[in-house]
GROMACS .gro file of N, CA and C in nm:
model
  528
    1UNK      N    1   0.411  -1.010   1.401
    1UNK     CA    2   0.380  -0.940   1.526
    1UNK      C    3   0.431  -1.018   1.646
    2UNK      N    4   0.480  -0.945   1.741
    2UNK     CA    5   0.518  -1.015   1.865
    2UNK      C    6   0.396  -1.018   1.958
    3UNK      N    7   0.411  -1.088   2.068
    3UNK     CA    8   0.299  -1.108   2.162
    3UNK      C    9   0.245  -0.978   2.216
    4UNK      N   10   0.334  -0.885   2.249
    4UNK     CA   11   0.290  -0.756   2.303
    4UNK      C   12   0.211  -0.678   2.198
    5UNK      N   13   0.257  -0.676   2.074
    5UNK     CA   14   0.184  -0.606   1.968
    5UNK      C   15   0.046  -0.668   1.945
    6UNK      N   16   0.042  -0.799   1.944
    6UNK     CA   17  -0.087  -0.867   1.927
    6UNK      C   18  -0.182  -0.834   2.041
    7UNK      N   19  -0.132  -0.831   2.162
    7UNK     CA   20  -0.215  -0.797   2.277
    7UNK      C   21  -0.268  -0.654   2.264
    8UNK      N   22  -0.182  -0.562   2.224
    8UNK     CA   23  -0.225  -0.423   2.208
    8UNK      C   24  -0.331  -0.410   2.098
    9UNK      N   25  -0.315  -0.482   1.989
    9UNK     CA   26  -0.416  -0.476   1.883
    9UNK      C   27  -0.549  -0.536   1.929
   10UNK      N   28  -0.544  -0.646   2.001
   10UNK     CA   29  -0.668  -0.706   2.052
   10UNK      C   30  -0.736  -0.614   2.153
   11UNK      N   31  -0.655  -0.545   2.234
   11UNK     CA   32  -0.712  -0.447   2.326
   11UNK      C   33  -0.777  -0.332   2.249
   12UNK      N   34  -0.711  -0.289   2.147
   12UNK     CA   35  -0.766  -0.180   2.064
   12UNK      C   36  -0.901  -0.221   2.004
   13UNK      N   37  -0.908  -0.345   1.955
   13UNK     CA   38  -1.033  -0.394   1.898
   13UNK      C   39  -1.144  -0.396   2.003
   14UNK      N   40  -1.111  -0.436   2.126
   14UNK     CA   41  -1.211  -0.432   2.235
   14UNK      C   42  -1.257  -0.290   2.258
   15UNK      N   43  -1.164  -0.194   2.255
   15UNK     CA   44  -1.200  -0.054   2.277
   15UNK      C   45  -1.289  -0.003   2.162
   16UNK      N   46  -1.257  -0.042   2.038
   16UNK     CA   47  -1.343  -0.003   1.926
   16UNK      C   48  -1.484  -0.061   1.944
   17UNK      N   49  -1.491  -0.187   1.990
   17UNK     CA   50  -1.621  -0.250   2.014
   17UNK      C   51  -1.697  -0.177   2.126
   18UNK      N   52  -1.626  -0.141   2.231
   18UNK     CA   53  -1.690  -0.068   2.341
   18UNK      C   54  -1.742   0.066   2.293
   19UNK      N   55  -1.661   0.136   2.217
   19UNK     CA   56  -1.702   0.266   2.163
   19UNK      C   57  -1.827   0.252   2.076
   20UNK      N   58  -1.827   0.150   1.992
   20UNK     CA   59  -1.939   0.126   1.904
   20UNK      C   60  -2.065   0.090   1.983
   21UNK      N   61  -2.050   0.010   2.086
   21UNK     CA   62  -2.166  -0.032   2.166
   21UNK      C   63  -2.225   0.084   2.245
   22UNK      N   64  -2.143   0.180   2.284
   22UNK     CA   65  -2.192   0.293   2.362
   22UNK      C   66  -2.281   0.385   2.282
   23UNK      N   67  -2.258   0.394   2.153
   23UNK     CA   68  -2.337   0.486   2.070
   23UNK      C   69  -2.461   0.418   2.013
   24UNK      N   70  -2.471   0.289   2.021
   24UNK     CA   71  -2.586   0.217   1.967
   24UNK      C   72  -2.571   0.187   1.821
   25UNK      N   73  -2.651   0.095   1.776
   25UNK     CA   74  -2.637   0.044   1.638
   25UNK      C   75  -2.671   0.148   1.533
   26UNK      N   76  -2.748   0.248   1.565
   26UNK     CA   77  -2.787   0.347   1.464
   26UNK      C   78  -2.691   0.464   1.455
   27UNK      N   79  -2.596   0.471   1.548
   27UNK     CA   80  -2.503   0.583   1.549
   27UNK      C   81  -2.357   0.539   1.538
   28UNK      N   82  -2.333   0.424   1.477
   28UNK     CA   83  -2.196   0.376   1.464
   28UNK      C   84  -2.114   0.474   1.380
   29UNK      N   85  -1.985   0.476   1.409
   29UNK     CA   86  -1.895   0.568   1.343
   29UNK      C   87  -1.809   0.493   1.241
   30UNK      N   88  -1.811   0.540   1.117
   30UNK     CA   89  -1.736   0.474   1.011
   30UNK      C   90  -1.587   0.475   1.035
   31UNK      N   91  -1.535   0.582   1.090
   31UNK     CA   92  -1.391   0.589   1.116
   31UNK      C   93  -1.350   0.489   1.222
   32UNK      N   94  -1.432   0.475   1.327
   32UNK     CA   95  -1.401   0.376   1.431
   32UNK      C   96  -1.401   0.235   1.372
   33UNK      N   97  -1.500   0.207   1.290
   33UNK     CA   98  -1.507   0.074   1.228
   33UNK      C   99  -1.389   0.050   1.133
   34UNK      N  100  -1.354   0.153   1.056
   34UNK     CA  101  -1.239   0.139   0.966
   34UNK      C  102  -1.112   0.110   1.044
   35UNK      N  103  -1.096   0.178   1.158
   35UNK     CA  104  -0.976   0.154   1.241
   35UNK      C  105  -0.980   0.013   1.301
   36UNK      N  106  -1.097  -0.032   1.341
   36UNK     CA  107  -1.109  -0.170   1.391
   36UNK      C  108  -1.068  -0.268   1.283
   37UNK      N  109  -1.116  -0.247   1.162
   37UNK     CA  110  -1.080  -0.335   1.052
   37UNK      C  111  -0.930  -0.330   1.024
   38UNK      N  112  -0.868  -0.213   1.036
   38UNK     CA  113  -0.724  -0.203   1.019
   38UNK      C  114  -0.652  -0.291   1.121
   39UNK      N  115  -0.698  -0.285   1.246
   39UNK     CA  116  -0.637  -0.369   1.350
   39UNK      C  117  -0.657  -0.517   1.320
   40UNK      N  118  -0.777  -0.554   1.276
   40UNK     CA  119  -0.801  -0.693   1.237
   40UNK      C  120  -0.707  -0.738   1.127
   41UNK      N  121  -0.686  -0.651   1.030
   41UNK     CA  122  -0.596  -0.681   0.920
   41UNK      C  123  -0.453  -0.702   0.968
   42UNK      N  124  -0.410  -0.617   1.060
   42UNK     CA  125  -0.275  -0.633   1.114
   42UNK      C  126  -0.260  -0.767   1.186
   43UNK      N  127  -0.370  -0.817   1.240
   43UNK     CA  128  -0.368  -0.947   1.305
   43UNK      C  129  -0.382  -1.062   1.206
   44UNK      N  130  -0.402  -1.028   1.078
   44UNK     CA  131  -0.418  -1.131   0.974
   44UNK      C  132  -0.558  -1.186   0.966
   45UNK      N  133  -0.652  -1.123   1.031
   45UNK     CA  134  -0.791  -1.166   1.031
   45UNK      C  135  -0.867  -1.093   0.919
   46UNK      N  136  -0.828  -1.125   0.797
   46UNK     CA  137  -0.876  -1.048   0.681
   46UNK      C  138  -1.022  -1.071   0.649
   47UNK      N  139  -1.074  -1.190   0.669
   47UNK     CA  140  -1.216  -1.213   0.641
   47UNK      C  141  -1.302  -1.119   0.723
   48UNK      N  142  -1.273  -1.113   0.851
   48UNK     CA  143  -1.350  -1.026   0.939
   48UNK      C  144  -1.323  -0.879   0.904
   49UNK      N  145  -1.200  -0.846   0.874
   49UNK     CA  146  -1.166  -0.709   0.840
   49UNK      C  147  -1.245  -0.662   0.718
   50UNK      N  148  -1.254  -0.746   0.616
   50UNK     CA  149  -1.329  -0.711   0.495
   50UNK      C  150  -1.475  -0.682   0.529
   51UNK      N  151  -1.534  -0.762   0.615
   51UNK     CA  152  -1.673  -0.739   0.655
   51UNK      C  153  -1.689  -0.607   0.728
   52UNK      N  154  -1.594  -0.576   0.815
   52UNK     CA  155  -1.602  -0.451   0.892
   52UNK      C  156  -1.578  -0.330   0.801
   53UNK      N  157  -1.488  -0.343   0.703
   53UNK     CA  158  -1.472  -0.232   0.606
   53UNK      C  159  -1.602  -0.208   0.531
   54UNK      N  160  -1.670  -0.314   0.494
   54UNK     CA  161  -1.798  -0.298   0.424
   54UNK      C  162  -1.898  -0.228   0.514
   55UNK      N  163  -1.902  -0.265   0.640
   55UNK     CA  164  -1.993  -0.200   0.734
   55UNK      C  165  -1.959  -0.051   0.747
   56UNK      N  166  -1.830  -0.018   0.754
   56UNK     CA  167  -1.789   0.122   0.761
   56UNK      C  168  -1.833   0.197   0.637
   57UNK      N  169  -1.818   0.134   0.520
   57UNK     CA  170  -1.860   0.200   0.397
   57UNK      C  171  -2.011   0.226   0.397
   58UNK      N  172  -2.089   0.128   0.439
   58UNK     CA  173  -2.235   0.144   0.442
   58UNK      C  174  -2.274   0.262   0.534
   59UNK      N  175  -2.202   0.278   0.643
   59UNK     CA  176  -2.230   0.390   0.734
   59UNK      C  177  -2.199   0.521   0.664
   60UNK      N  178  -2.093   0.527   0.585
   60UNK     CA  179  -2.064   0.652   0.515
   60UNK      C  180  -2.178   0.690   0.421
   61UNK      N  181  -2.245   0.591   0.365
   61UNK     CA  182  -2.358   0.620   0.277
   61UNK      C  183  -2.476   0.675   0.358
   62UNK      N  184  -2.498   0.615   0.474
   62UNK     CA  185  -2.610   0.657   0.558
   62UNK      C  186  -2.588   0.795   0.619
   63UNK      N  187  -2.461   0.829   0.646
   63UNK     CA  188  -2.432   0.955   0.713
   63UNK      C  189  -2.378   1.061   0.619
   64UNK      N  190  -2.373   1.028   0.493
   64UNK     CA  191  -2.327   1.123   0.391
   64UNK      C  192  -2.183   1.168   0.415
   65UNK      N  193  -2.098   1.075   0.453
   65UNK     CA  194  -1.956   1.105   0.474
   65UNK      C  195  -1.884   1.091   0.340
   66UNK      N  196  -1.922   1.168   0.243
   66UNK     CA  197  -1.873   1.157   0.108
   66UNK      C  198  -1.719   1.160   0.100
   67UNK      N  199  -1.658   1.245   0.179
   67UNK     CA  200  -1.511   1.260   0.172
   67UNK      C  201  -1.439   1.137   0.226
   68UNK      N  202  -1.507   1.056   0.307
   68UNK     CA  203  -1.441   0.943   0.372
   68UNK      C  204  -1.477   0.809   0.307
   69UNK      N  205  -1.584   0.804   0.229
   69UNK     CA  206  -1.639   0.676   0.186
   69UNK      C  207  -1.541   0.589   0.106
   70UNK      N  208  -1.450   0.649   0.033
   70UNK     CA  209  -1.360   0.568  -0.049
   70UNK      C  210  -1.251   0.501   0.035
   71UNK      N  211  -1.227   0.548   0.157
   71UNK     CA  212  -1.123   0.487   0.242
   71UNK      C  213  -1.161   0.343   0.277
   72UNK      N  214  -1.277   0.318   0.336
   72UNK     CA  215  -1.310   0.178   0.365
   72UNK      C  216  -1.330   0.095   0.237
   73UNK      N  217  -1.373   0.157   0.128
   73UNK     CA  218  -1.384   0.086   0.000
   73UNK      C  219  -1.248   0.035  -0.045
   74UNK      N  220  -1.152   0.126  -0.041
   74UNK     CA  221  -1.016   0.093  -0.082
   74UNK      C  222  -0.955  -0.013   0.011
   75UNK      N  223  -0.976   0.004   0.140
   75UNK     CA  224  -0.922  -0.091   0.237
   75UNK      C  225  -0.984  -0.229   0.219
   76UNK      N  226  -1.113  -0.233   0.187
   76UNK     CA  227  -1.178  -0.361   0.161
   76UNK      C  228  -1.114  -0.428   0.041
   77UNK      N  229  -1.086  -0.351  -0.064
   77UNK     CA  230  -1.022  -0.408  -0.182
   77UNK      C  231  -0.887  -0.467  -0.149
   78UNK      N  232  -0.809  -0.397  -0.069
   78UNK     CA  233  -0.677  -0.450  -0.030
   78UNK      C  234  -0.693  -0.575   0.055
   79UNK      N  235  -0.795  -0.582   0.138
   79UNK     CA  236  -0.822  -0.701   0.216
   79UNK      C  237  -0.861  -0.819   0.127
   80UNK      N  238  -0.944  -0.791   0.028
   80UNK     CA  239  -0.982  -0.896  -0.067
   80UNK      C  240  -0.858  -0.949  -0.142
   81UNK      N  241  -0.770  -0.857  -0.180
   81UNK     CA  242  -0.647  -0.898  -0.248
   81UNK      C  243  -0.561  -0.984  -0.156
   82UNK      N  244  -0.554  -0.947  -0.031
   82UNK     CA  245  -0.477  -1.025   0.067
   82UNK      C  246  -0.534  -1.167   0.080
   83UNK      N  247  -0.666  -1.178   0.063
   83UNK     CA  248  -0.732  -1.309   0.069
   83UNK      C  249  -0.728  -1.384  -0.064
   84UNK      N  250  -0.653  -1.333  -0.160
   84UNK     CA  251  -0.641  -1.392  -0.295
   84UNK      C  252  -0.774  -1.392  -0.370
   85UNK      N  253  -0.858  -1.300  -0.338
   85UNK     CA  254  -0.982  -1.281  -0.412
   85UNK      C  255  -0.962  -1.165  -0.508
   86UNK      N  256  -0.874  -1.189  -0.605
   86UNK     CA  257  -0.823  -1.083  -0.690
   86UNK      C  258  -0.931  -1.019  -0.778
   87UNK      N  259  -1.018  -1.099  -0.834
   87UNK     CA  260  -1.122  -1.041  -0.918
   87UNK      C  261  -1.215  -0.953  -0.836
   88UNK      N  262  -1.252  -0.998  -0.718
   88UNK     CA  263  -1.337  -0.917  -0.630
   88UNK      C  264  -1.264  -0.787  -0.590
   89UNK      N  265  -1.134  -0.796  -0.566
   89UNK     CA  266  -1.056  -0.677  -0.533
   89UNK      C  267  -1.057  -0.580  -0.650
   90UNK      N  268  -1.036  -0.630  -0.769
   90UNK     CA  269  -1.039  -0.545  -0.889
   90UNK      C  270  -1.175  -0.476  -0.902
   91UNK      N  271  -1.282  -0.551  -0.888
   91UNK     CA  272  -1.417  -0.494  -0.899
   91UNK      C  273  -1.440  -0.387  -0.793
   92UNK      N  274  -1.393  -0.414  -0.672
   92UNK     CA  275  -1.408  -0.316  -0.563
   92UNK      C  276  -1.331  -0.189  -0.595
   93UNK      N  277  -1.212  -0.202  -0.650
   93UNK     CA  278  -1.133  -0.084  -0.684
   93UNK      C  279  -1.197  -0.006  -0.800
   94UNK      N  280  -1.255  -0.076  -0.896
   94UNK     CA  281  -1.325  -0.008  -1.004
   94UNK      C  282  -1.440   0.074  -0.948
   95UNK      N  283  -1.515   0.018  -0.851
   95UNK     CA  284  -1.624   0.092  -0.786
   95UNK      C  285  -1.568   0.213  -0.711
   96UNK      N  286  -1.455   0.193  -0.646
   96UNK     CA  287  -1.393   0.303  -0.571
   96UNK      C  288  -1.357   0.416  -0.663
   97UNK      N  289  -1.299   0.385  -0.777
   97UNK     CA  290  -1.259   0.487  -0.873
   97UNK      C  291  -1.382   0.556  -0.934
   98UNK      N  292  -1.488   0.480  -0.956
   98UNK     CA  293  -1.611   0.545  -1.007
   98UNK      C  294  -1.665   0.645  -0.904
   99UNK      N  295  -1.656   0.612  -0.776
   99UNK     CA  296  -1.704   0.703  -0.672
   99UNK      C  297  -1.615   0.826  -0.661
  100UNK      N  298  -1.484   0.807  -0.676
  100UNK     CA  299  -1.392   0.919  -0.667
  100UNK      C  300  -1.280   0.899  -0.770
  101UNK      N  301  -1.299   0.952  -0.891
  101UNK     CA  302  -1.197   0.932  -0.996
  101UNK      C  303  -1.068   1.008  -0.974
  102UNK      N  304  -1.060   1.084  -0.865
  102UNK     CA  305  -0.938   1.160  -0.834
  102UNK      C  306  -0.861   1.102  -0.716
  103UNK      N  307  -0.885   0.975  -0.686
  103UNK     CA  308  -0.824   0.913  -0.569
  103UNK      C  309  -0.699   0.834  -0.613
  104UNK      N  310  -0.580   0.892  -0.597
  104UNK     CA  311  -0.459   0.828  -0.651
  104UNK      C  312  -0.427   0.692  -0.593
  105UNK      N  313  -0.454   0.671  -0.465
  105UNK     CA  314  -0.425   0.542  -0.403
  105UNK      C  315  -0.503   0.429  -0.472
  106UNK      N  316  -0.623   0.459  -0.516
  106UNK     CA  317  -0.705   0.356  -0.581
  106UNK      C  318  -0.645   0.314  -0.715
  107UNK      N  319  -0.588   0.408  -0.788
  107UNK     CA  320  -0.523   0.373  -0.915
  107UNK      C  321  -0.398   0.288  -0.892
  108UNK      N  322  -0.322   0.325  -0.788
  108UNK     CA  323  -0.202   0.244  -0.754
  108UNK      C  324  -0.244   0.104  -0.712
  109UNK      N  325  -0.348   0.096  -0.630
  109UNK     CA  326  -0.395  -0.036  -0.585
  109UNK      C  327  -0.450  -0.117  -0.702
  110UNK      N  328  -0.522  -0.050  -0.792
  110UNK     CA  329  -0.574  -0.121  -0.910
  110UNK      C  330  -0.460  -0.171  -0.997
  111UNK      N  331  -0.357  -0.090  -1.014
  111UNK     CA  332  -0.238  -0.136  -1.089
  111UNK      C  333  -0.178  -0.259  -1.022
  112UNK      N  334  -0.175  -0.259  -0.890
  112UNK     CA  335  -0.121  -0.371  -0.813
  112UNK      C  336  -0.203  -0.498  -0.836
  113UNK      N  337  -0.333  -0.486  -0.823
  113UNK     CA  338  -0.420  -0.602  -0.839
  113UNK      C  339  -0.414  -0.654  -0.981
  114UNK      N  340  -0.418  -0.565  -1.078
  114UNK     CA  341  -0.411  -0.606  -1.219
  114UNK      C  342  -0.277  -0.676  -1.247
  115UNK      N  343  -0.171  -0.623  -1.192
  115UNK     CA  344  -0.038  -0.685  -1.208
  115UNK      C  345  -0.041  -0.825  -1.148
  116UNK      N  346  -0.099  -0.835  -1.031
  116UNK     CA  347  -0.111  -0.965  -0.964
  116UNK      C  348  -0.191  -1.066  -1.044
  117UNK      N  349  -0.284  -1.017  -1.124
  117UNK     CA  350  -0.367  -1.104  -1.209
  117UNK      C  351  -0.301  -1.131  -1.344
  118UNK      N  352  -0.181  -1.076  -1.364
  118UNK     CA  353  -0.111  -1.098  -1.491
  118UNK      C  354  -0.155  -1.004  -1.603
  119UNK      N  355  -0.227  -0.900  -1.570
  119UNK     CA  356  -0.279  -0.805  -1.668
  119UNK      C  357  -0.186  -0.684  -1.675
  120UNK      N  358  -0.071  -0.705  -1.737
  120UNK     CA  359   0.038  -0.609  -1.734
  120UNK      C  360   0.005  -0.476  -1.801
  121UNK      N  361  -0.057  -0.479  -1.916
  121UNK     CA  362  -0.088  -0.356  -1.988
  121UNK      C  363  -0.194  -0.275  -1.912
  122UNK      N  364  -0.294  -0.344  -1.858
  122UNK     CA  365  -0.397  -0.277  -1.781
  122UNK      C  366  -0.340  -0.217  -1.653
  123UNK      N  367  -0.242  -0.286  -1.593
  123UNK     CA  368  -0.180  -0.232  -1.473
  123UNK      C  369  -0.105  -0.105  -1.505
  124UNK      N  370  -0.029  -0.104  -1.613
  124UNK     CA  371   0.044   0.015  -1.654
  124UNK      C  372  -0.052   0.129  -1.688
  125UNK      N  373  -0.164   0.095  -1.749
  125UNK     CA  374  -0.264   0.197  -1.782
  125UNK      C  375  -0.320   0.260  -1.656
  126UNK      N  376  -0.348   0.180  -1.555
  126UNK     CA  377  -0.399   0.234  -1.429
  126UNK      C  378  -0.298   0.327  -1.364
  127UNK      N  379  -0.171   0.286  -1.366
  127UNK     CA  380  -0.065   0.373  -1.309
  127UNK      C  381  -0.052   0.501  -1.390
  128UNK      N  382  -0.063   0.491  -1.521
  128UNK     CA  383  -0.055   0.612  -1.605
  128UNK      C  384  -0.169   0.708  -1.571
  129UNK      N  385  -0.287   0.654  -1.541
  129UNK     CA  386  -0.399   0.740  -1.502
  129UNK      C  387  -0.368   0.812  -1.373
  130UNK      N  388  -0.305   0.743  -1.277
  130UNK     CA  389  -0.262   0.808  -1.155
  130UNK      C  390  -0.166   0.922  -1.187
  131UNK      N  391  -0.073   0.897  -1.277
  131UNK     CA  392   0.025   0.999  -1.312
  131UNK      C  393  -0.037   1.117  -1.386
  132UNK      N  394  -0.152   1.094  -1.449
  132UNK     CA  395  -0.218   1.202  -1.523
  132UNK      C  396  -0.312   1.284  -1.436
  133UNK      N  397  -0.332   1.246  -1.311
  133UNK     CA  398  -0.409   1.329  -1.219
  133UNK      C  399  -0.333   1.460  -1.198
  134UNK      N  400  -0.402   1.563  -1.159
  134UNK     CA  401  -0.340   1.694  -1.144
  134UNK      C  402  -0.269   1.716  -1.010
  135UNK      N  403  -0.237   1.609  -0.941
  135UNK     CA  404  -0.181   1.625  -0.808
  135UNK      C  405  -0.028   1.616  -0.805
  136UNK      N  406   0.035   1.581  -0.914
  136UNK     CA  407   0.179   1.572  -0.914
  136UNK      C  408   0.233   1.461  -0.826
  137UNK      N  409   0.159   1.352  -0.815
  137UNK     CA  410   0.198   1.244  -0.725
  137UNK      C  411   0.266   1.126  -0.795
  138UNK      N  412   0.291   1.138  -0.922
  138UNK     CA  413   0.350   1.027  -0.996
  138UNK      C  414   0.486   0.987  -0.937
  139UNK      N  415   0.569   1.085  -0.907
  139UNK     CA  416   0.699   1.053  -0.847
  139UNK      C  417   0.684   0.986  -0.712
  140UNK      N  418   0.594   1.037  -0.631
  140UNK     CA  419   0.572   0.977  -0.498
  140UNK      C  420   0.528   0.832  -0.512
  141UNK      N  421   0.433   0.805  -0.601
  141UNK     CA  422   0.381   0.670  -0.617
  141UNK      C  423   0.475   0.580  -0.698
  142UNK      N  424   0.582   0.636  -0.749
  142UNK     CA  425   0.686   0.556  -0.816
  142UNK      C  426   0.784   0.498  -0.717
  143UNK      N  427   0.762   0.527  -0.591
  143UNK     CA  428   0.849   0.480  -0.483
  143UNK      C  429   0.764   0.392  -0.389
  144UNK      N  430   0.810   0.275  -0.361
  144UNK     CA  431   0.737   0.181  -0.277
  144UNK      C  432   0.707   0.238  -0.139
  145UNK      N  433   0.786   0.331  -0.092
  145UNK     CA  434   0.769   0.386   0.041
  145UNK      C  435   0.633   0.453   0.060
  146UNK      N  436   0.569   0.492  -0.050
  146UNK     CA  437   0.439   0.560  -0.039
  146UNK      C  438   0.331   0.467   0.020
  147UNK      N  439   0.349   0.337   0.006
  147UNK     CA  440   0.247   0.243   0.056
  147UNK      C  441   0.295   0.162   0.177
  148UNK      N  442   0.423   0.168   0.208
  148UNK     CA  443   0.474   0.094   0.323
  148UNK      C  444   0.407   0.138   0.452
  149UNK      N  445   0.366   0.043   0.532
  149UNK     CA  446   0.299   0.075   0.655
  149UNK      C  447   0.150   0.105   0.640
  150UNK      N  448   0.104   0.110   0.516
  150UNK     CA  449  -0.037   0.140   0.491
  150UNK      C  450  -0.107   0.024   0.420
  151UNK      N  451  -0.035  -0.053   0.344
  151UNK     CA  452  -0.093  -0.162   0.267
  151UNK      C  453  -0.050  -0.297   0.326
  152UNK      N  454  -0.132  -0.400   0.300
  152UNK     CA  455  -0.095  -0.534   0.348
  152UNK      C  456   0.024  -0.592   0.270
  153UNK      N  457   0.078  -0.699   0.326
  153UNK     CA  458   0.203  -0.757   0.273
  153UNK      C  459   0.194  -0.797   0.126
  154UNK      N  460   0.090  -0.868   0.086
  154UNK     CA  461   0.084  -0.915  -0.052
  154UNK      C  462   0.075  -0.797  -0.148
  155UNK      N  463  -0.001  -0.695  -0.111
  155UNK     CA  464  -0.013  -0.576  -0.197
  155UNK      C  465   0.122  -0.506  -0.209
  156UNK      N  466   0.194  -0.497  -0.100
  156UNK     CA  467   0.325  -0.432  -0.105
  156UNK      C  468   0.420  -0.510  -0.195
  157UNK      N  469   0.426  -0.642  -0.178
  157UNK     CA  470   0.513  -0.723  -0.264
  157UNK      C  471   0.478  -0.709  -0.412
  158UNK      N  472   0.350  -0.715  -0.440
  158UNK     CA  473   0.306  -0.708  -0.579
  158UNK      C  474   0.332  -0.568  -0.637
  159UNK      N  475   0.307  -0.465  -0.558
  159UNK     CA  476   0.330  -0.328  -0.604
  159UNK      C  477   0.479  -0.306  -0.629
  160UNK      N  478   0.564  -0.362  -0.544
  160UNK     CA  479   0.709  -0.350  -0.563
  160UNK      C  480   0.748  -0.415  -0.697
  161UNK      N  481   0.695  -0.535  -0.723
  161UNK     CA  482   0.721  -0.603  -0.849
  161UNK      C  483   0.673  -0.520  -0.967
  162UNK      N  484   0.554  -0.465  -0.955
  162UNK     CA  485   0.498  -0.381  -1.061
  162UNK      C  486   0.588  -0.261  -1.088
  163UNK      N  487   0.626  -0.190  -0.983
  163UNK     CA  488   0.708  -0.070  -1.001
  163UNK      C  489   0.840  -0.102  -1.069
  164UNK      N  490   0.903  -0.212  -1.031
  164UNK     CA  491   1.030  -0.248  -1.094
  164UNK      C  492   1.011  -0.273  -1.243
  165UNK      N  493   0.907  -0.348  -1.279
  165UNK     CA  494   0.880  -0.376  -1.419
  165UNK      C  495   0.839  -0.250  -1.494
  166UNK      N  496   0.760  -0.166  -1.432
  166UNK     CA  497   0.714  -0.042  -1.493
  166UNK      C  498   0.833   0.049  -1.523
  167UNK      N  499   0.922   0.063  -1.426
  167UNK     CA  500   1.042   0.148  -1.448
  167UNK      C  501   1.127   0.090  -1.560
  168UNK      N  502   1.148  -0.042  -1.559
  168UNK     CA  503   1.227  -0.108  -1.666
  168UNK      C  504   1.164  -0.082  -1.803
  169UNK      N  505   1.032  -0.095  -1.810
  169UNK     CA  506   0.961  -0.073  -1.937
  169UNK      C  507   0.977   0.073  -1.982
  170UNK      N  508   0.963   0.165  -1.891
  170UNK     CA  509   0.978   0.307  -1.926
  170UNK      C  510   1.119   0.338  -1.975
  171UNK      N  511   1.220   0.274  -1.913
  171UNK     CA  512   1.359   0.291  -1.959
  171UNK      C  513   1.375   0.241  -2.101
  172UNK      N  514   1.316   0.125  -2.130
  172UNK     CA  515   1.325   0.070  -2.264
  172UNK      C  516   1.260   0.161  -2.368
  173UNK      N  517   1.146   0.217  -2.332
  173UNK     CA  518   1.077   0.308  -2.424
  173UNK      C  519   1.161   0.434  -2.447
  174UNK      N  520   1.223   0.486  -2.341
  174UNK     CA  521   1.306   0.606  -2.351
  174UNK      C  522   1.428   0.582  -2.437
  175UNK      N  523   1.481   0.461  -2.436
  175UNK     CA  524   1.602   0.431  -2.513
  175UNK      C  525   1.574   0.414  -2.662
  176UNK      N  526   1.449   0.391  -2.698
  176UNK     CA  527   1.415   0.368  -2.838
  176UNK      C  528   1.407   0.494  -2.917
   0.00000   0.00000   0.00000
């Protein structure tokens, strides 16, 4: 990030804090907190981002935001992975998938984390589950561009490595 981008992100965080303070502690908005955590992550402040994602998730439980709850869960997992807390990231993604077994991003992220942990077969299995969802997103998630600009650096690097190996493995199976 350059200085101007960092300043803009810090200003955004101040605005998120102002917004949150205006509604009071009992009326916090999960989306606002998730966006604040995203800004913190862009600044590399992952410890704080992970805490804010957890707070956003807890609010979704209190407000019954069922359709949104997996977003901060997933983001927290990516933050944990960025902090090299791979086992915690895996556990968080498993919880995310249990809450919404039709969430393709969670399967891709789980494949990423498992790959990063050296669990190659489990990573491929997670990606296969994504491909078996009824959304027809296998081709989209077979391209790194689907996560660019949305995932942190370590997750993108690891996912890129996974996709290359996964494609190579599939080519080998097809040739046999």
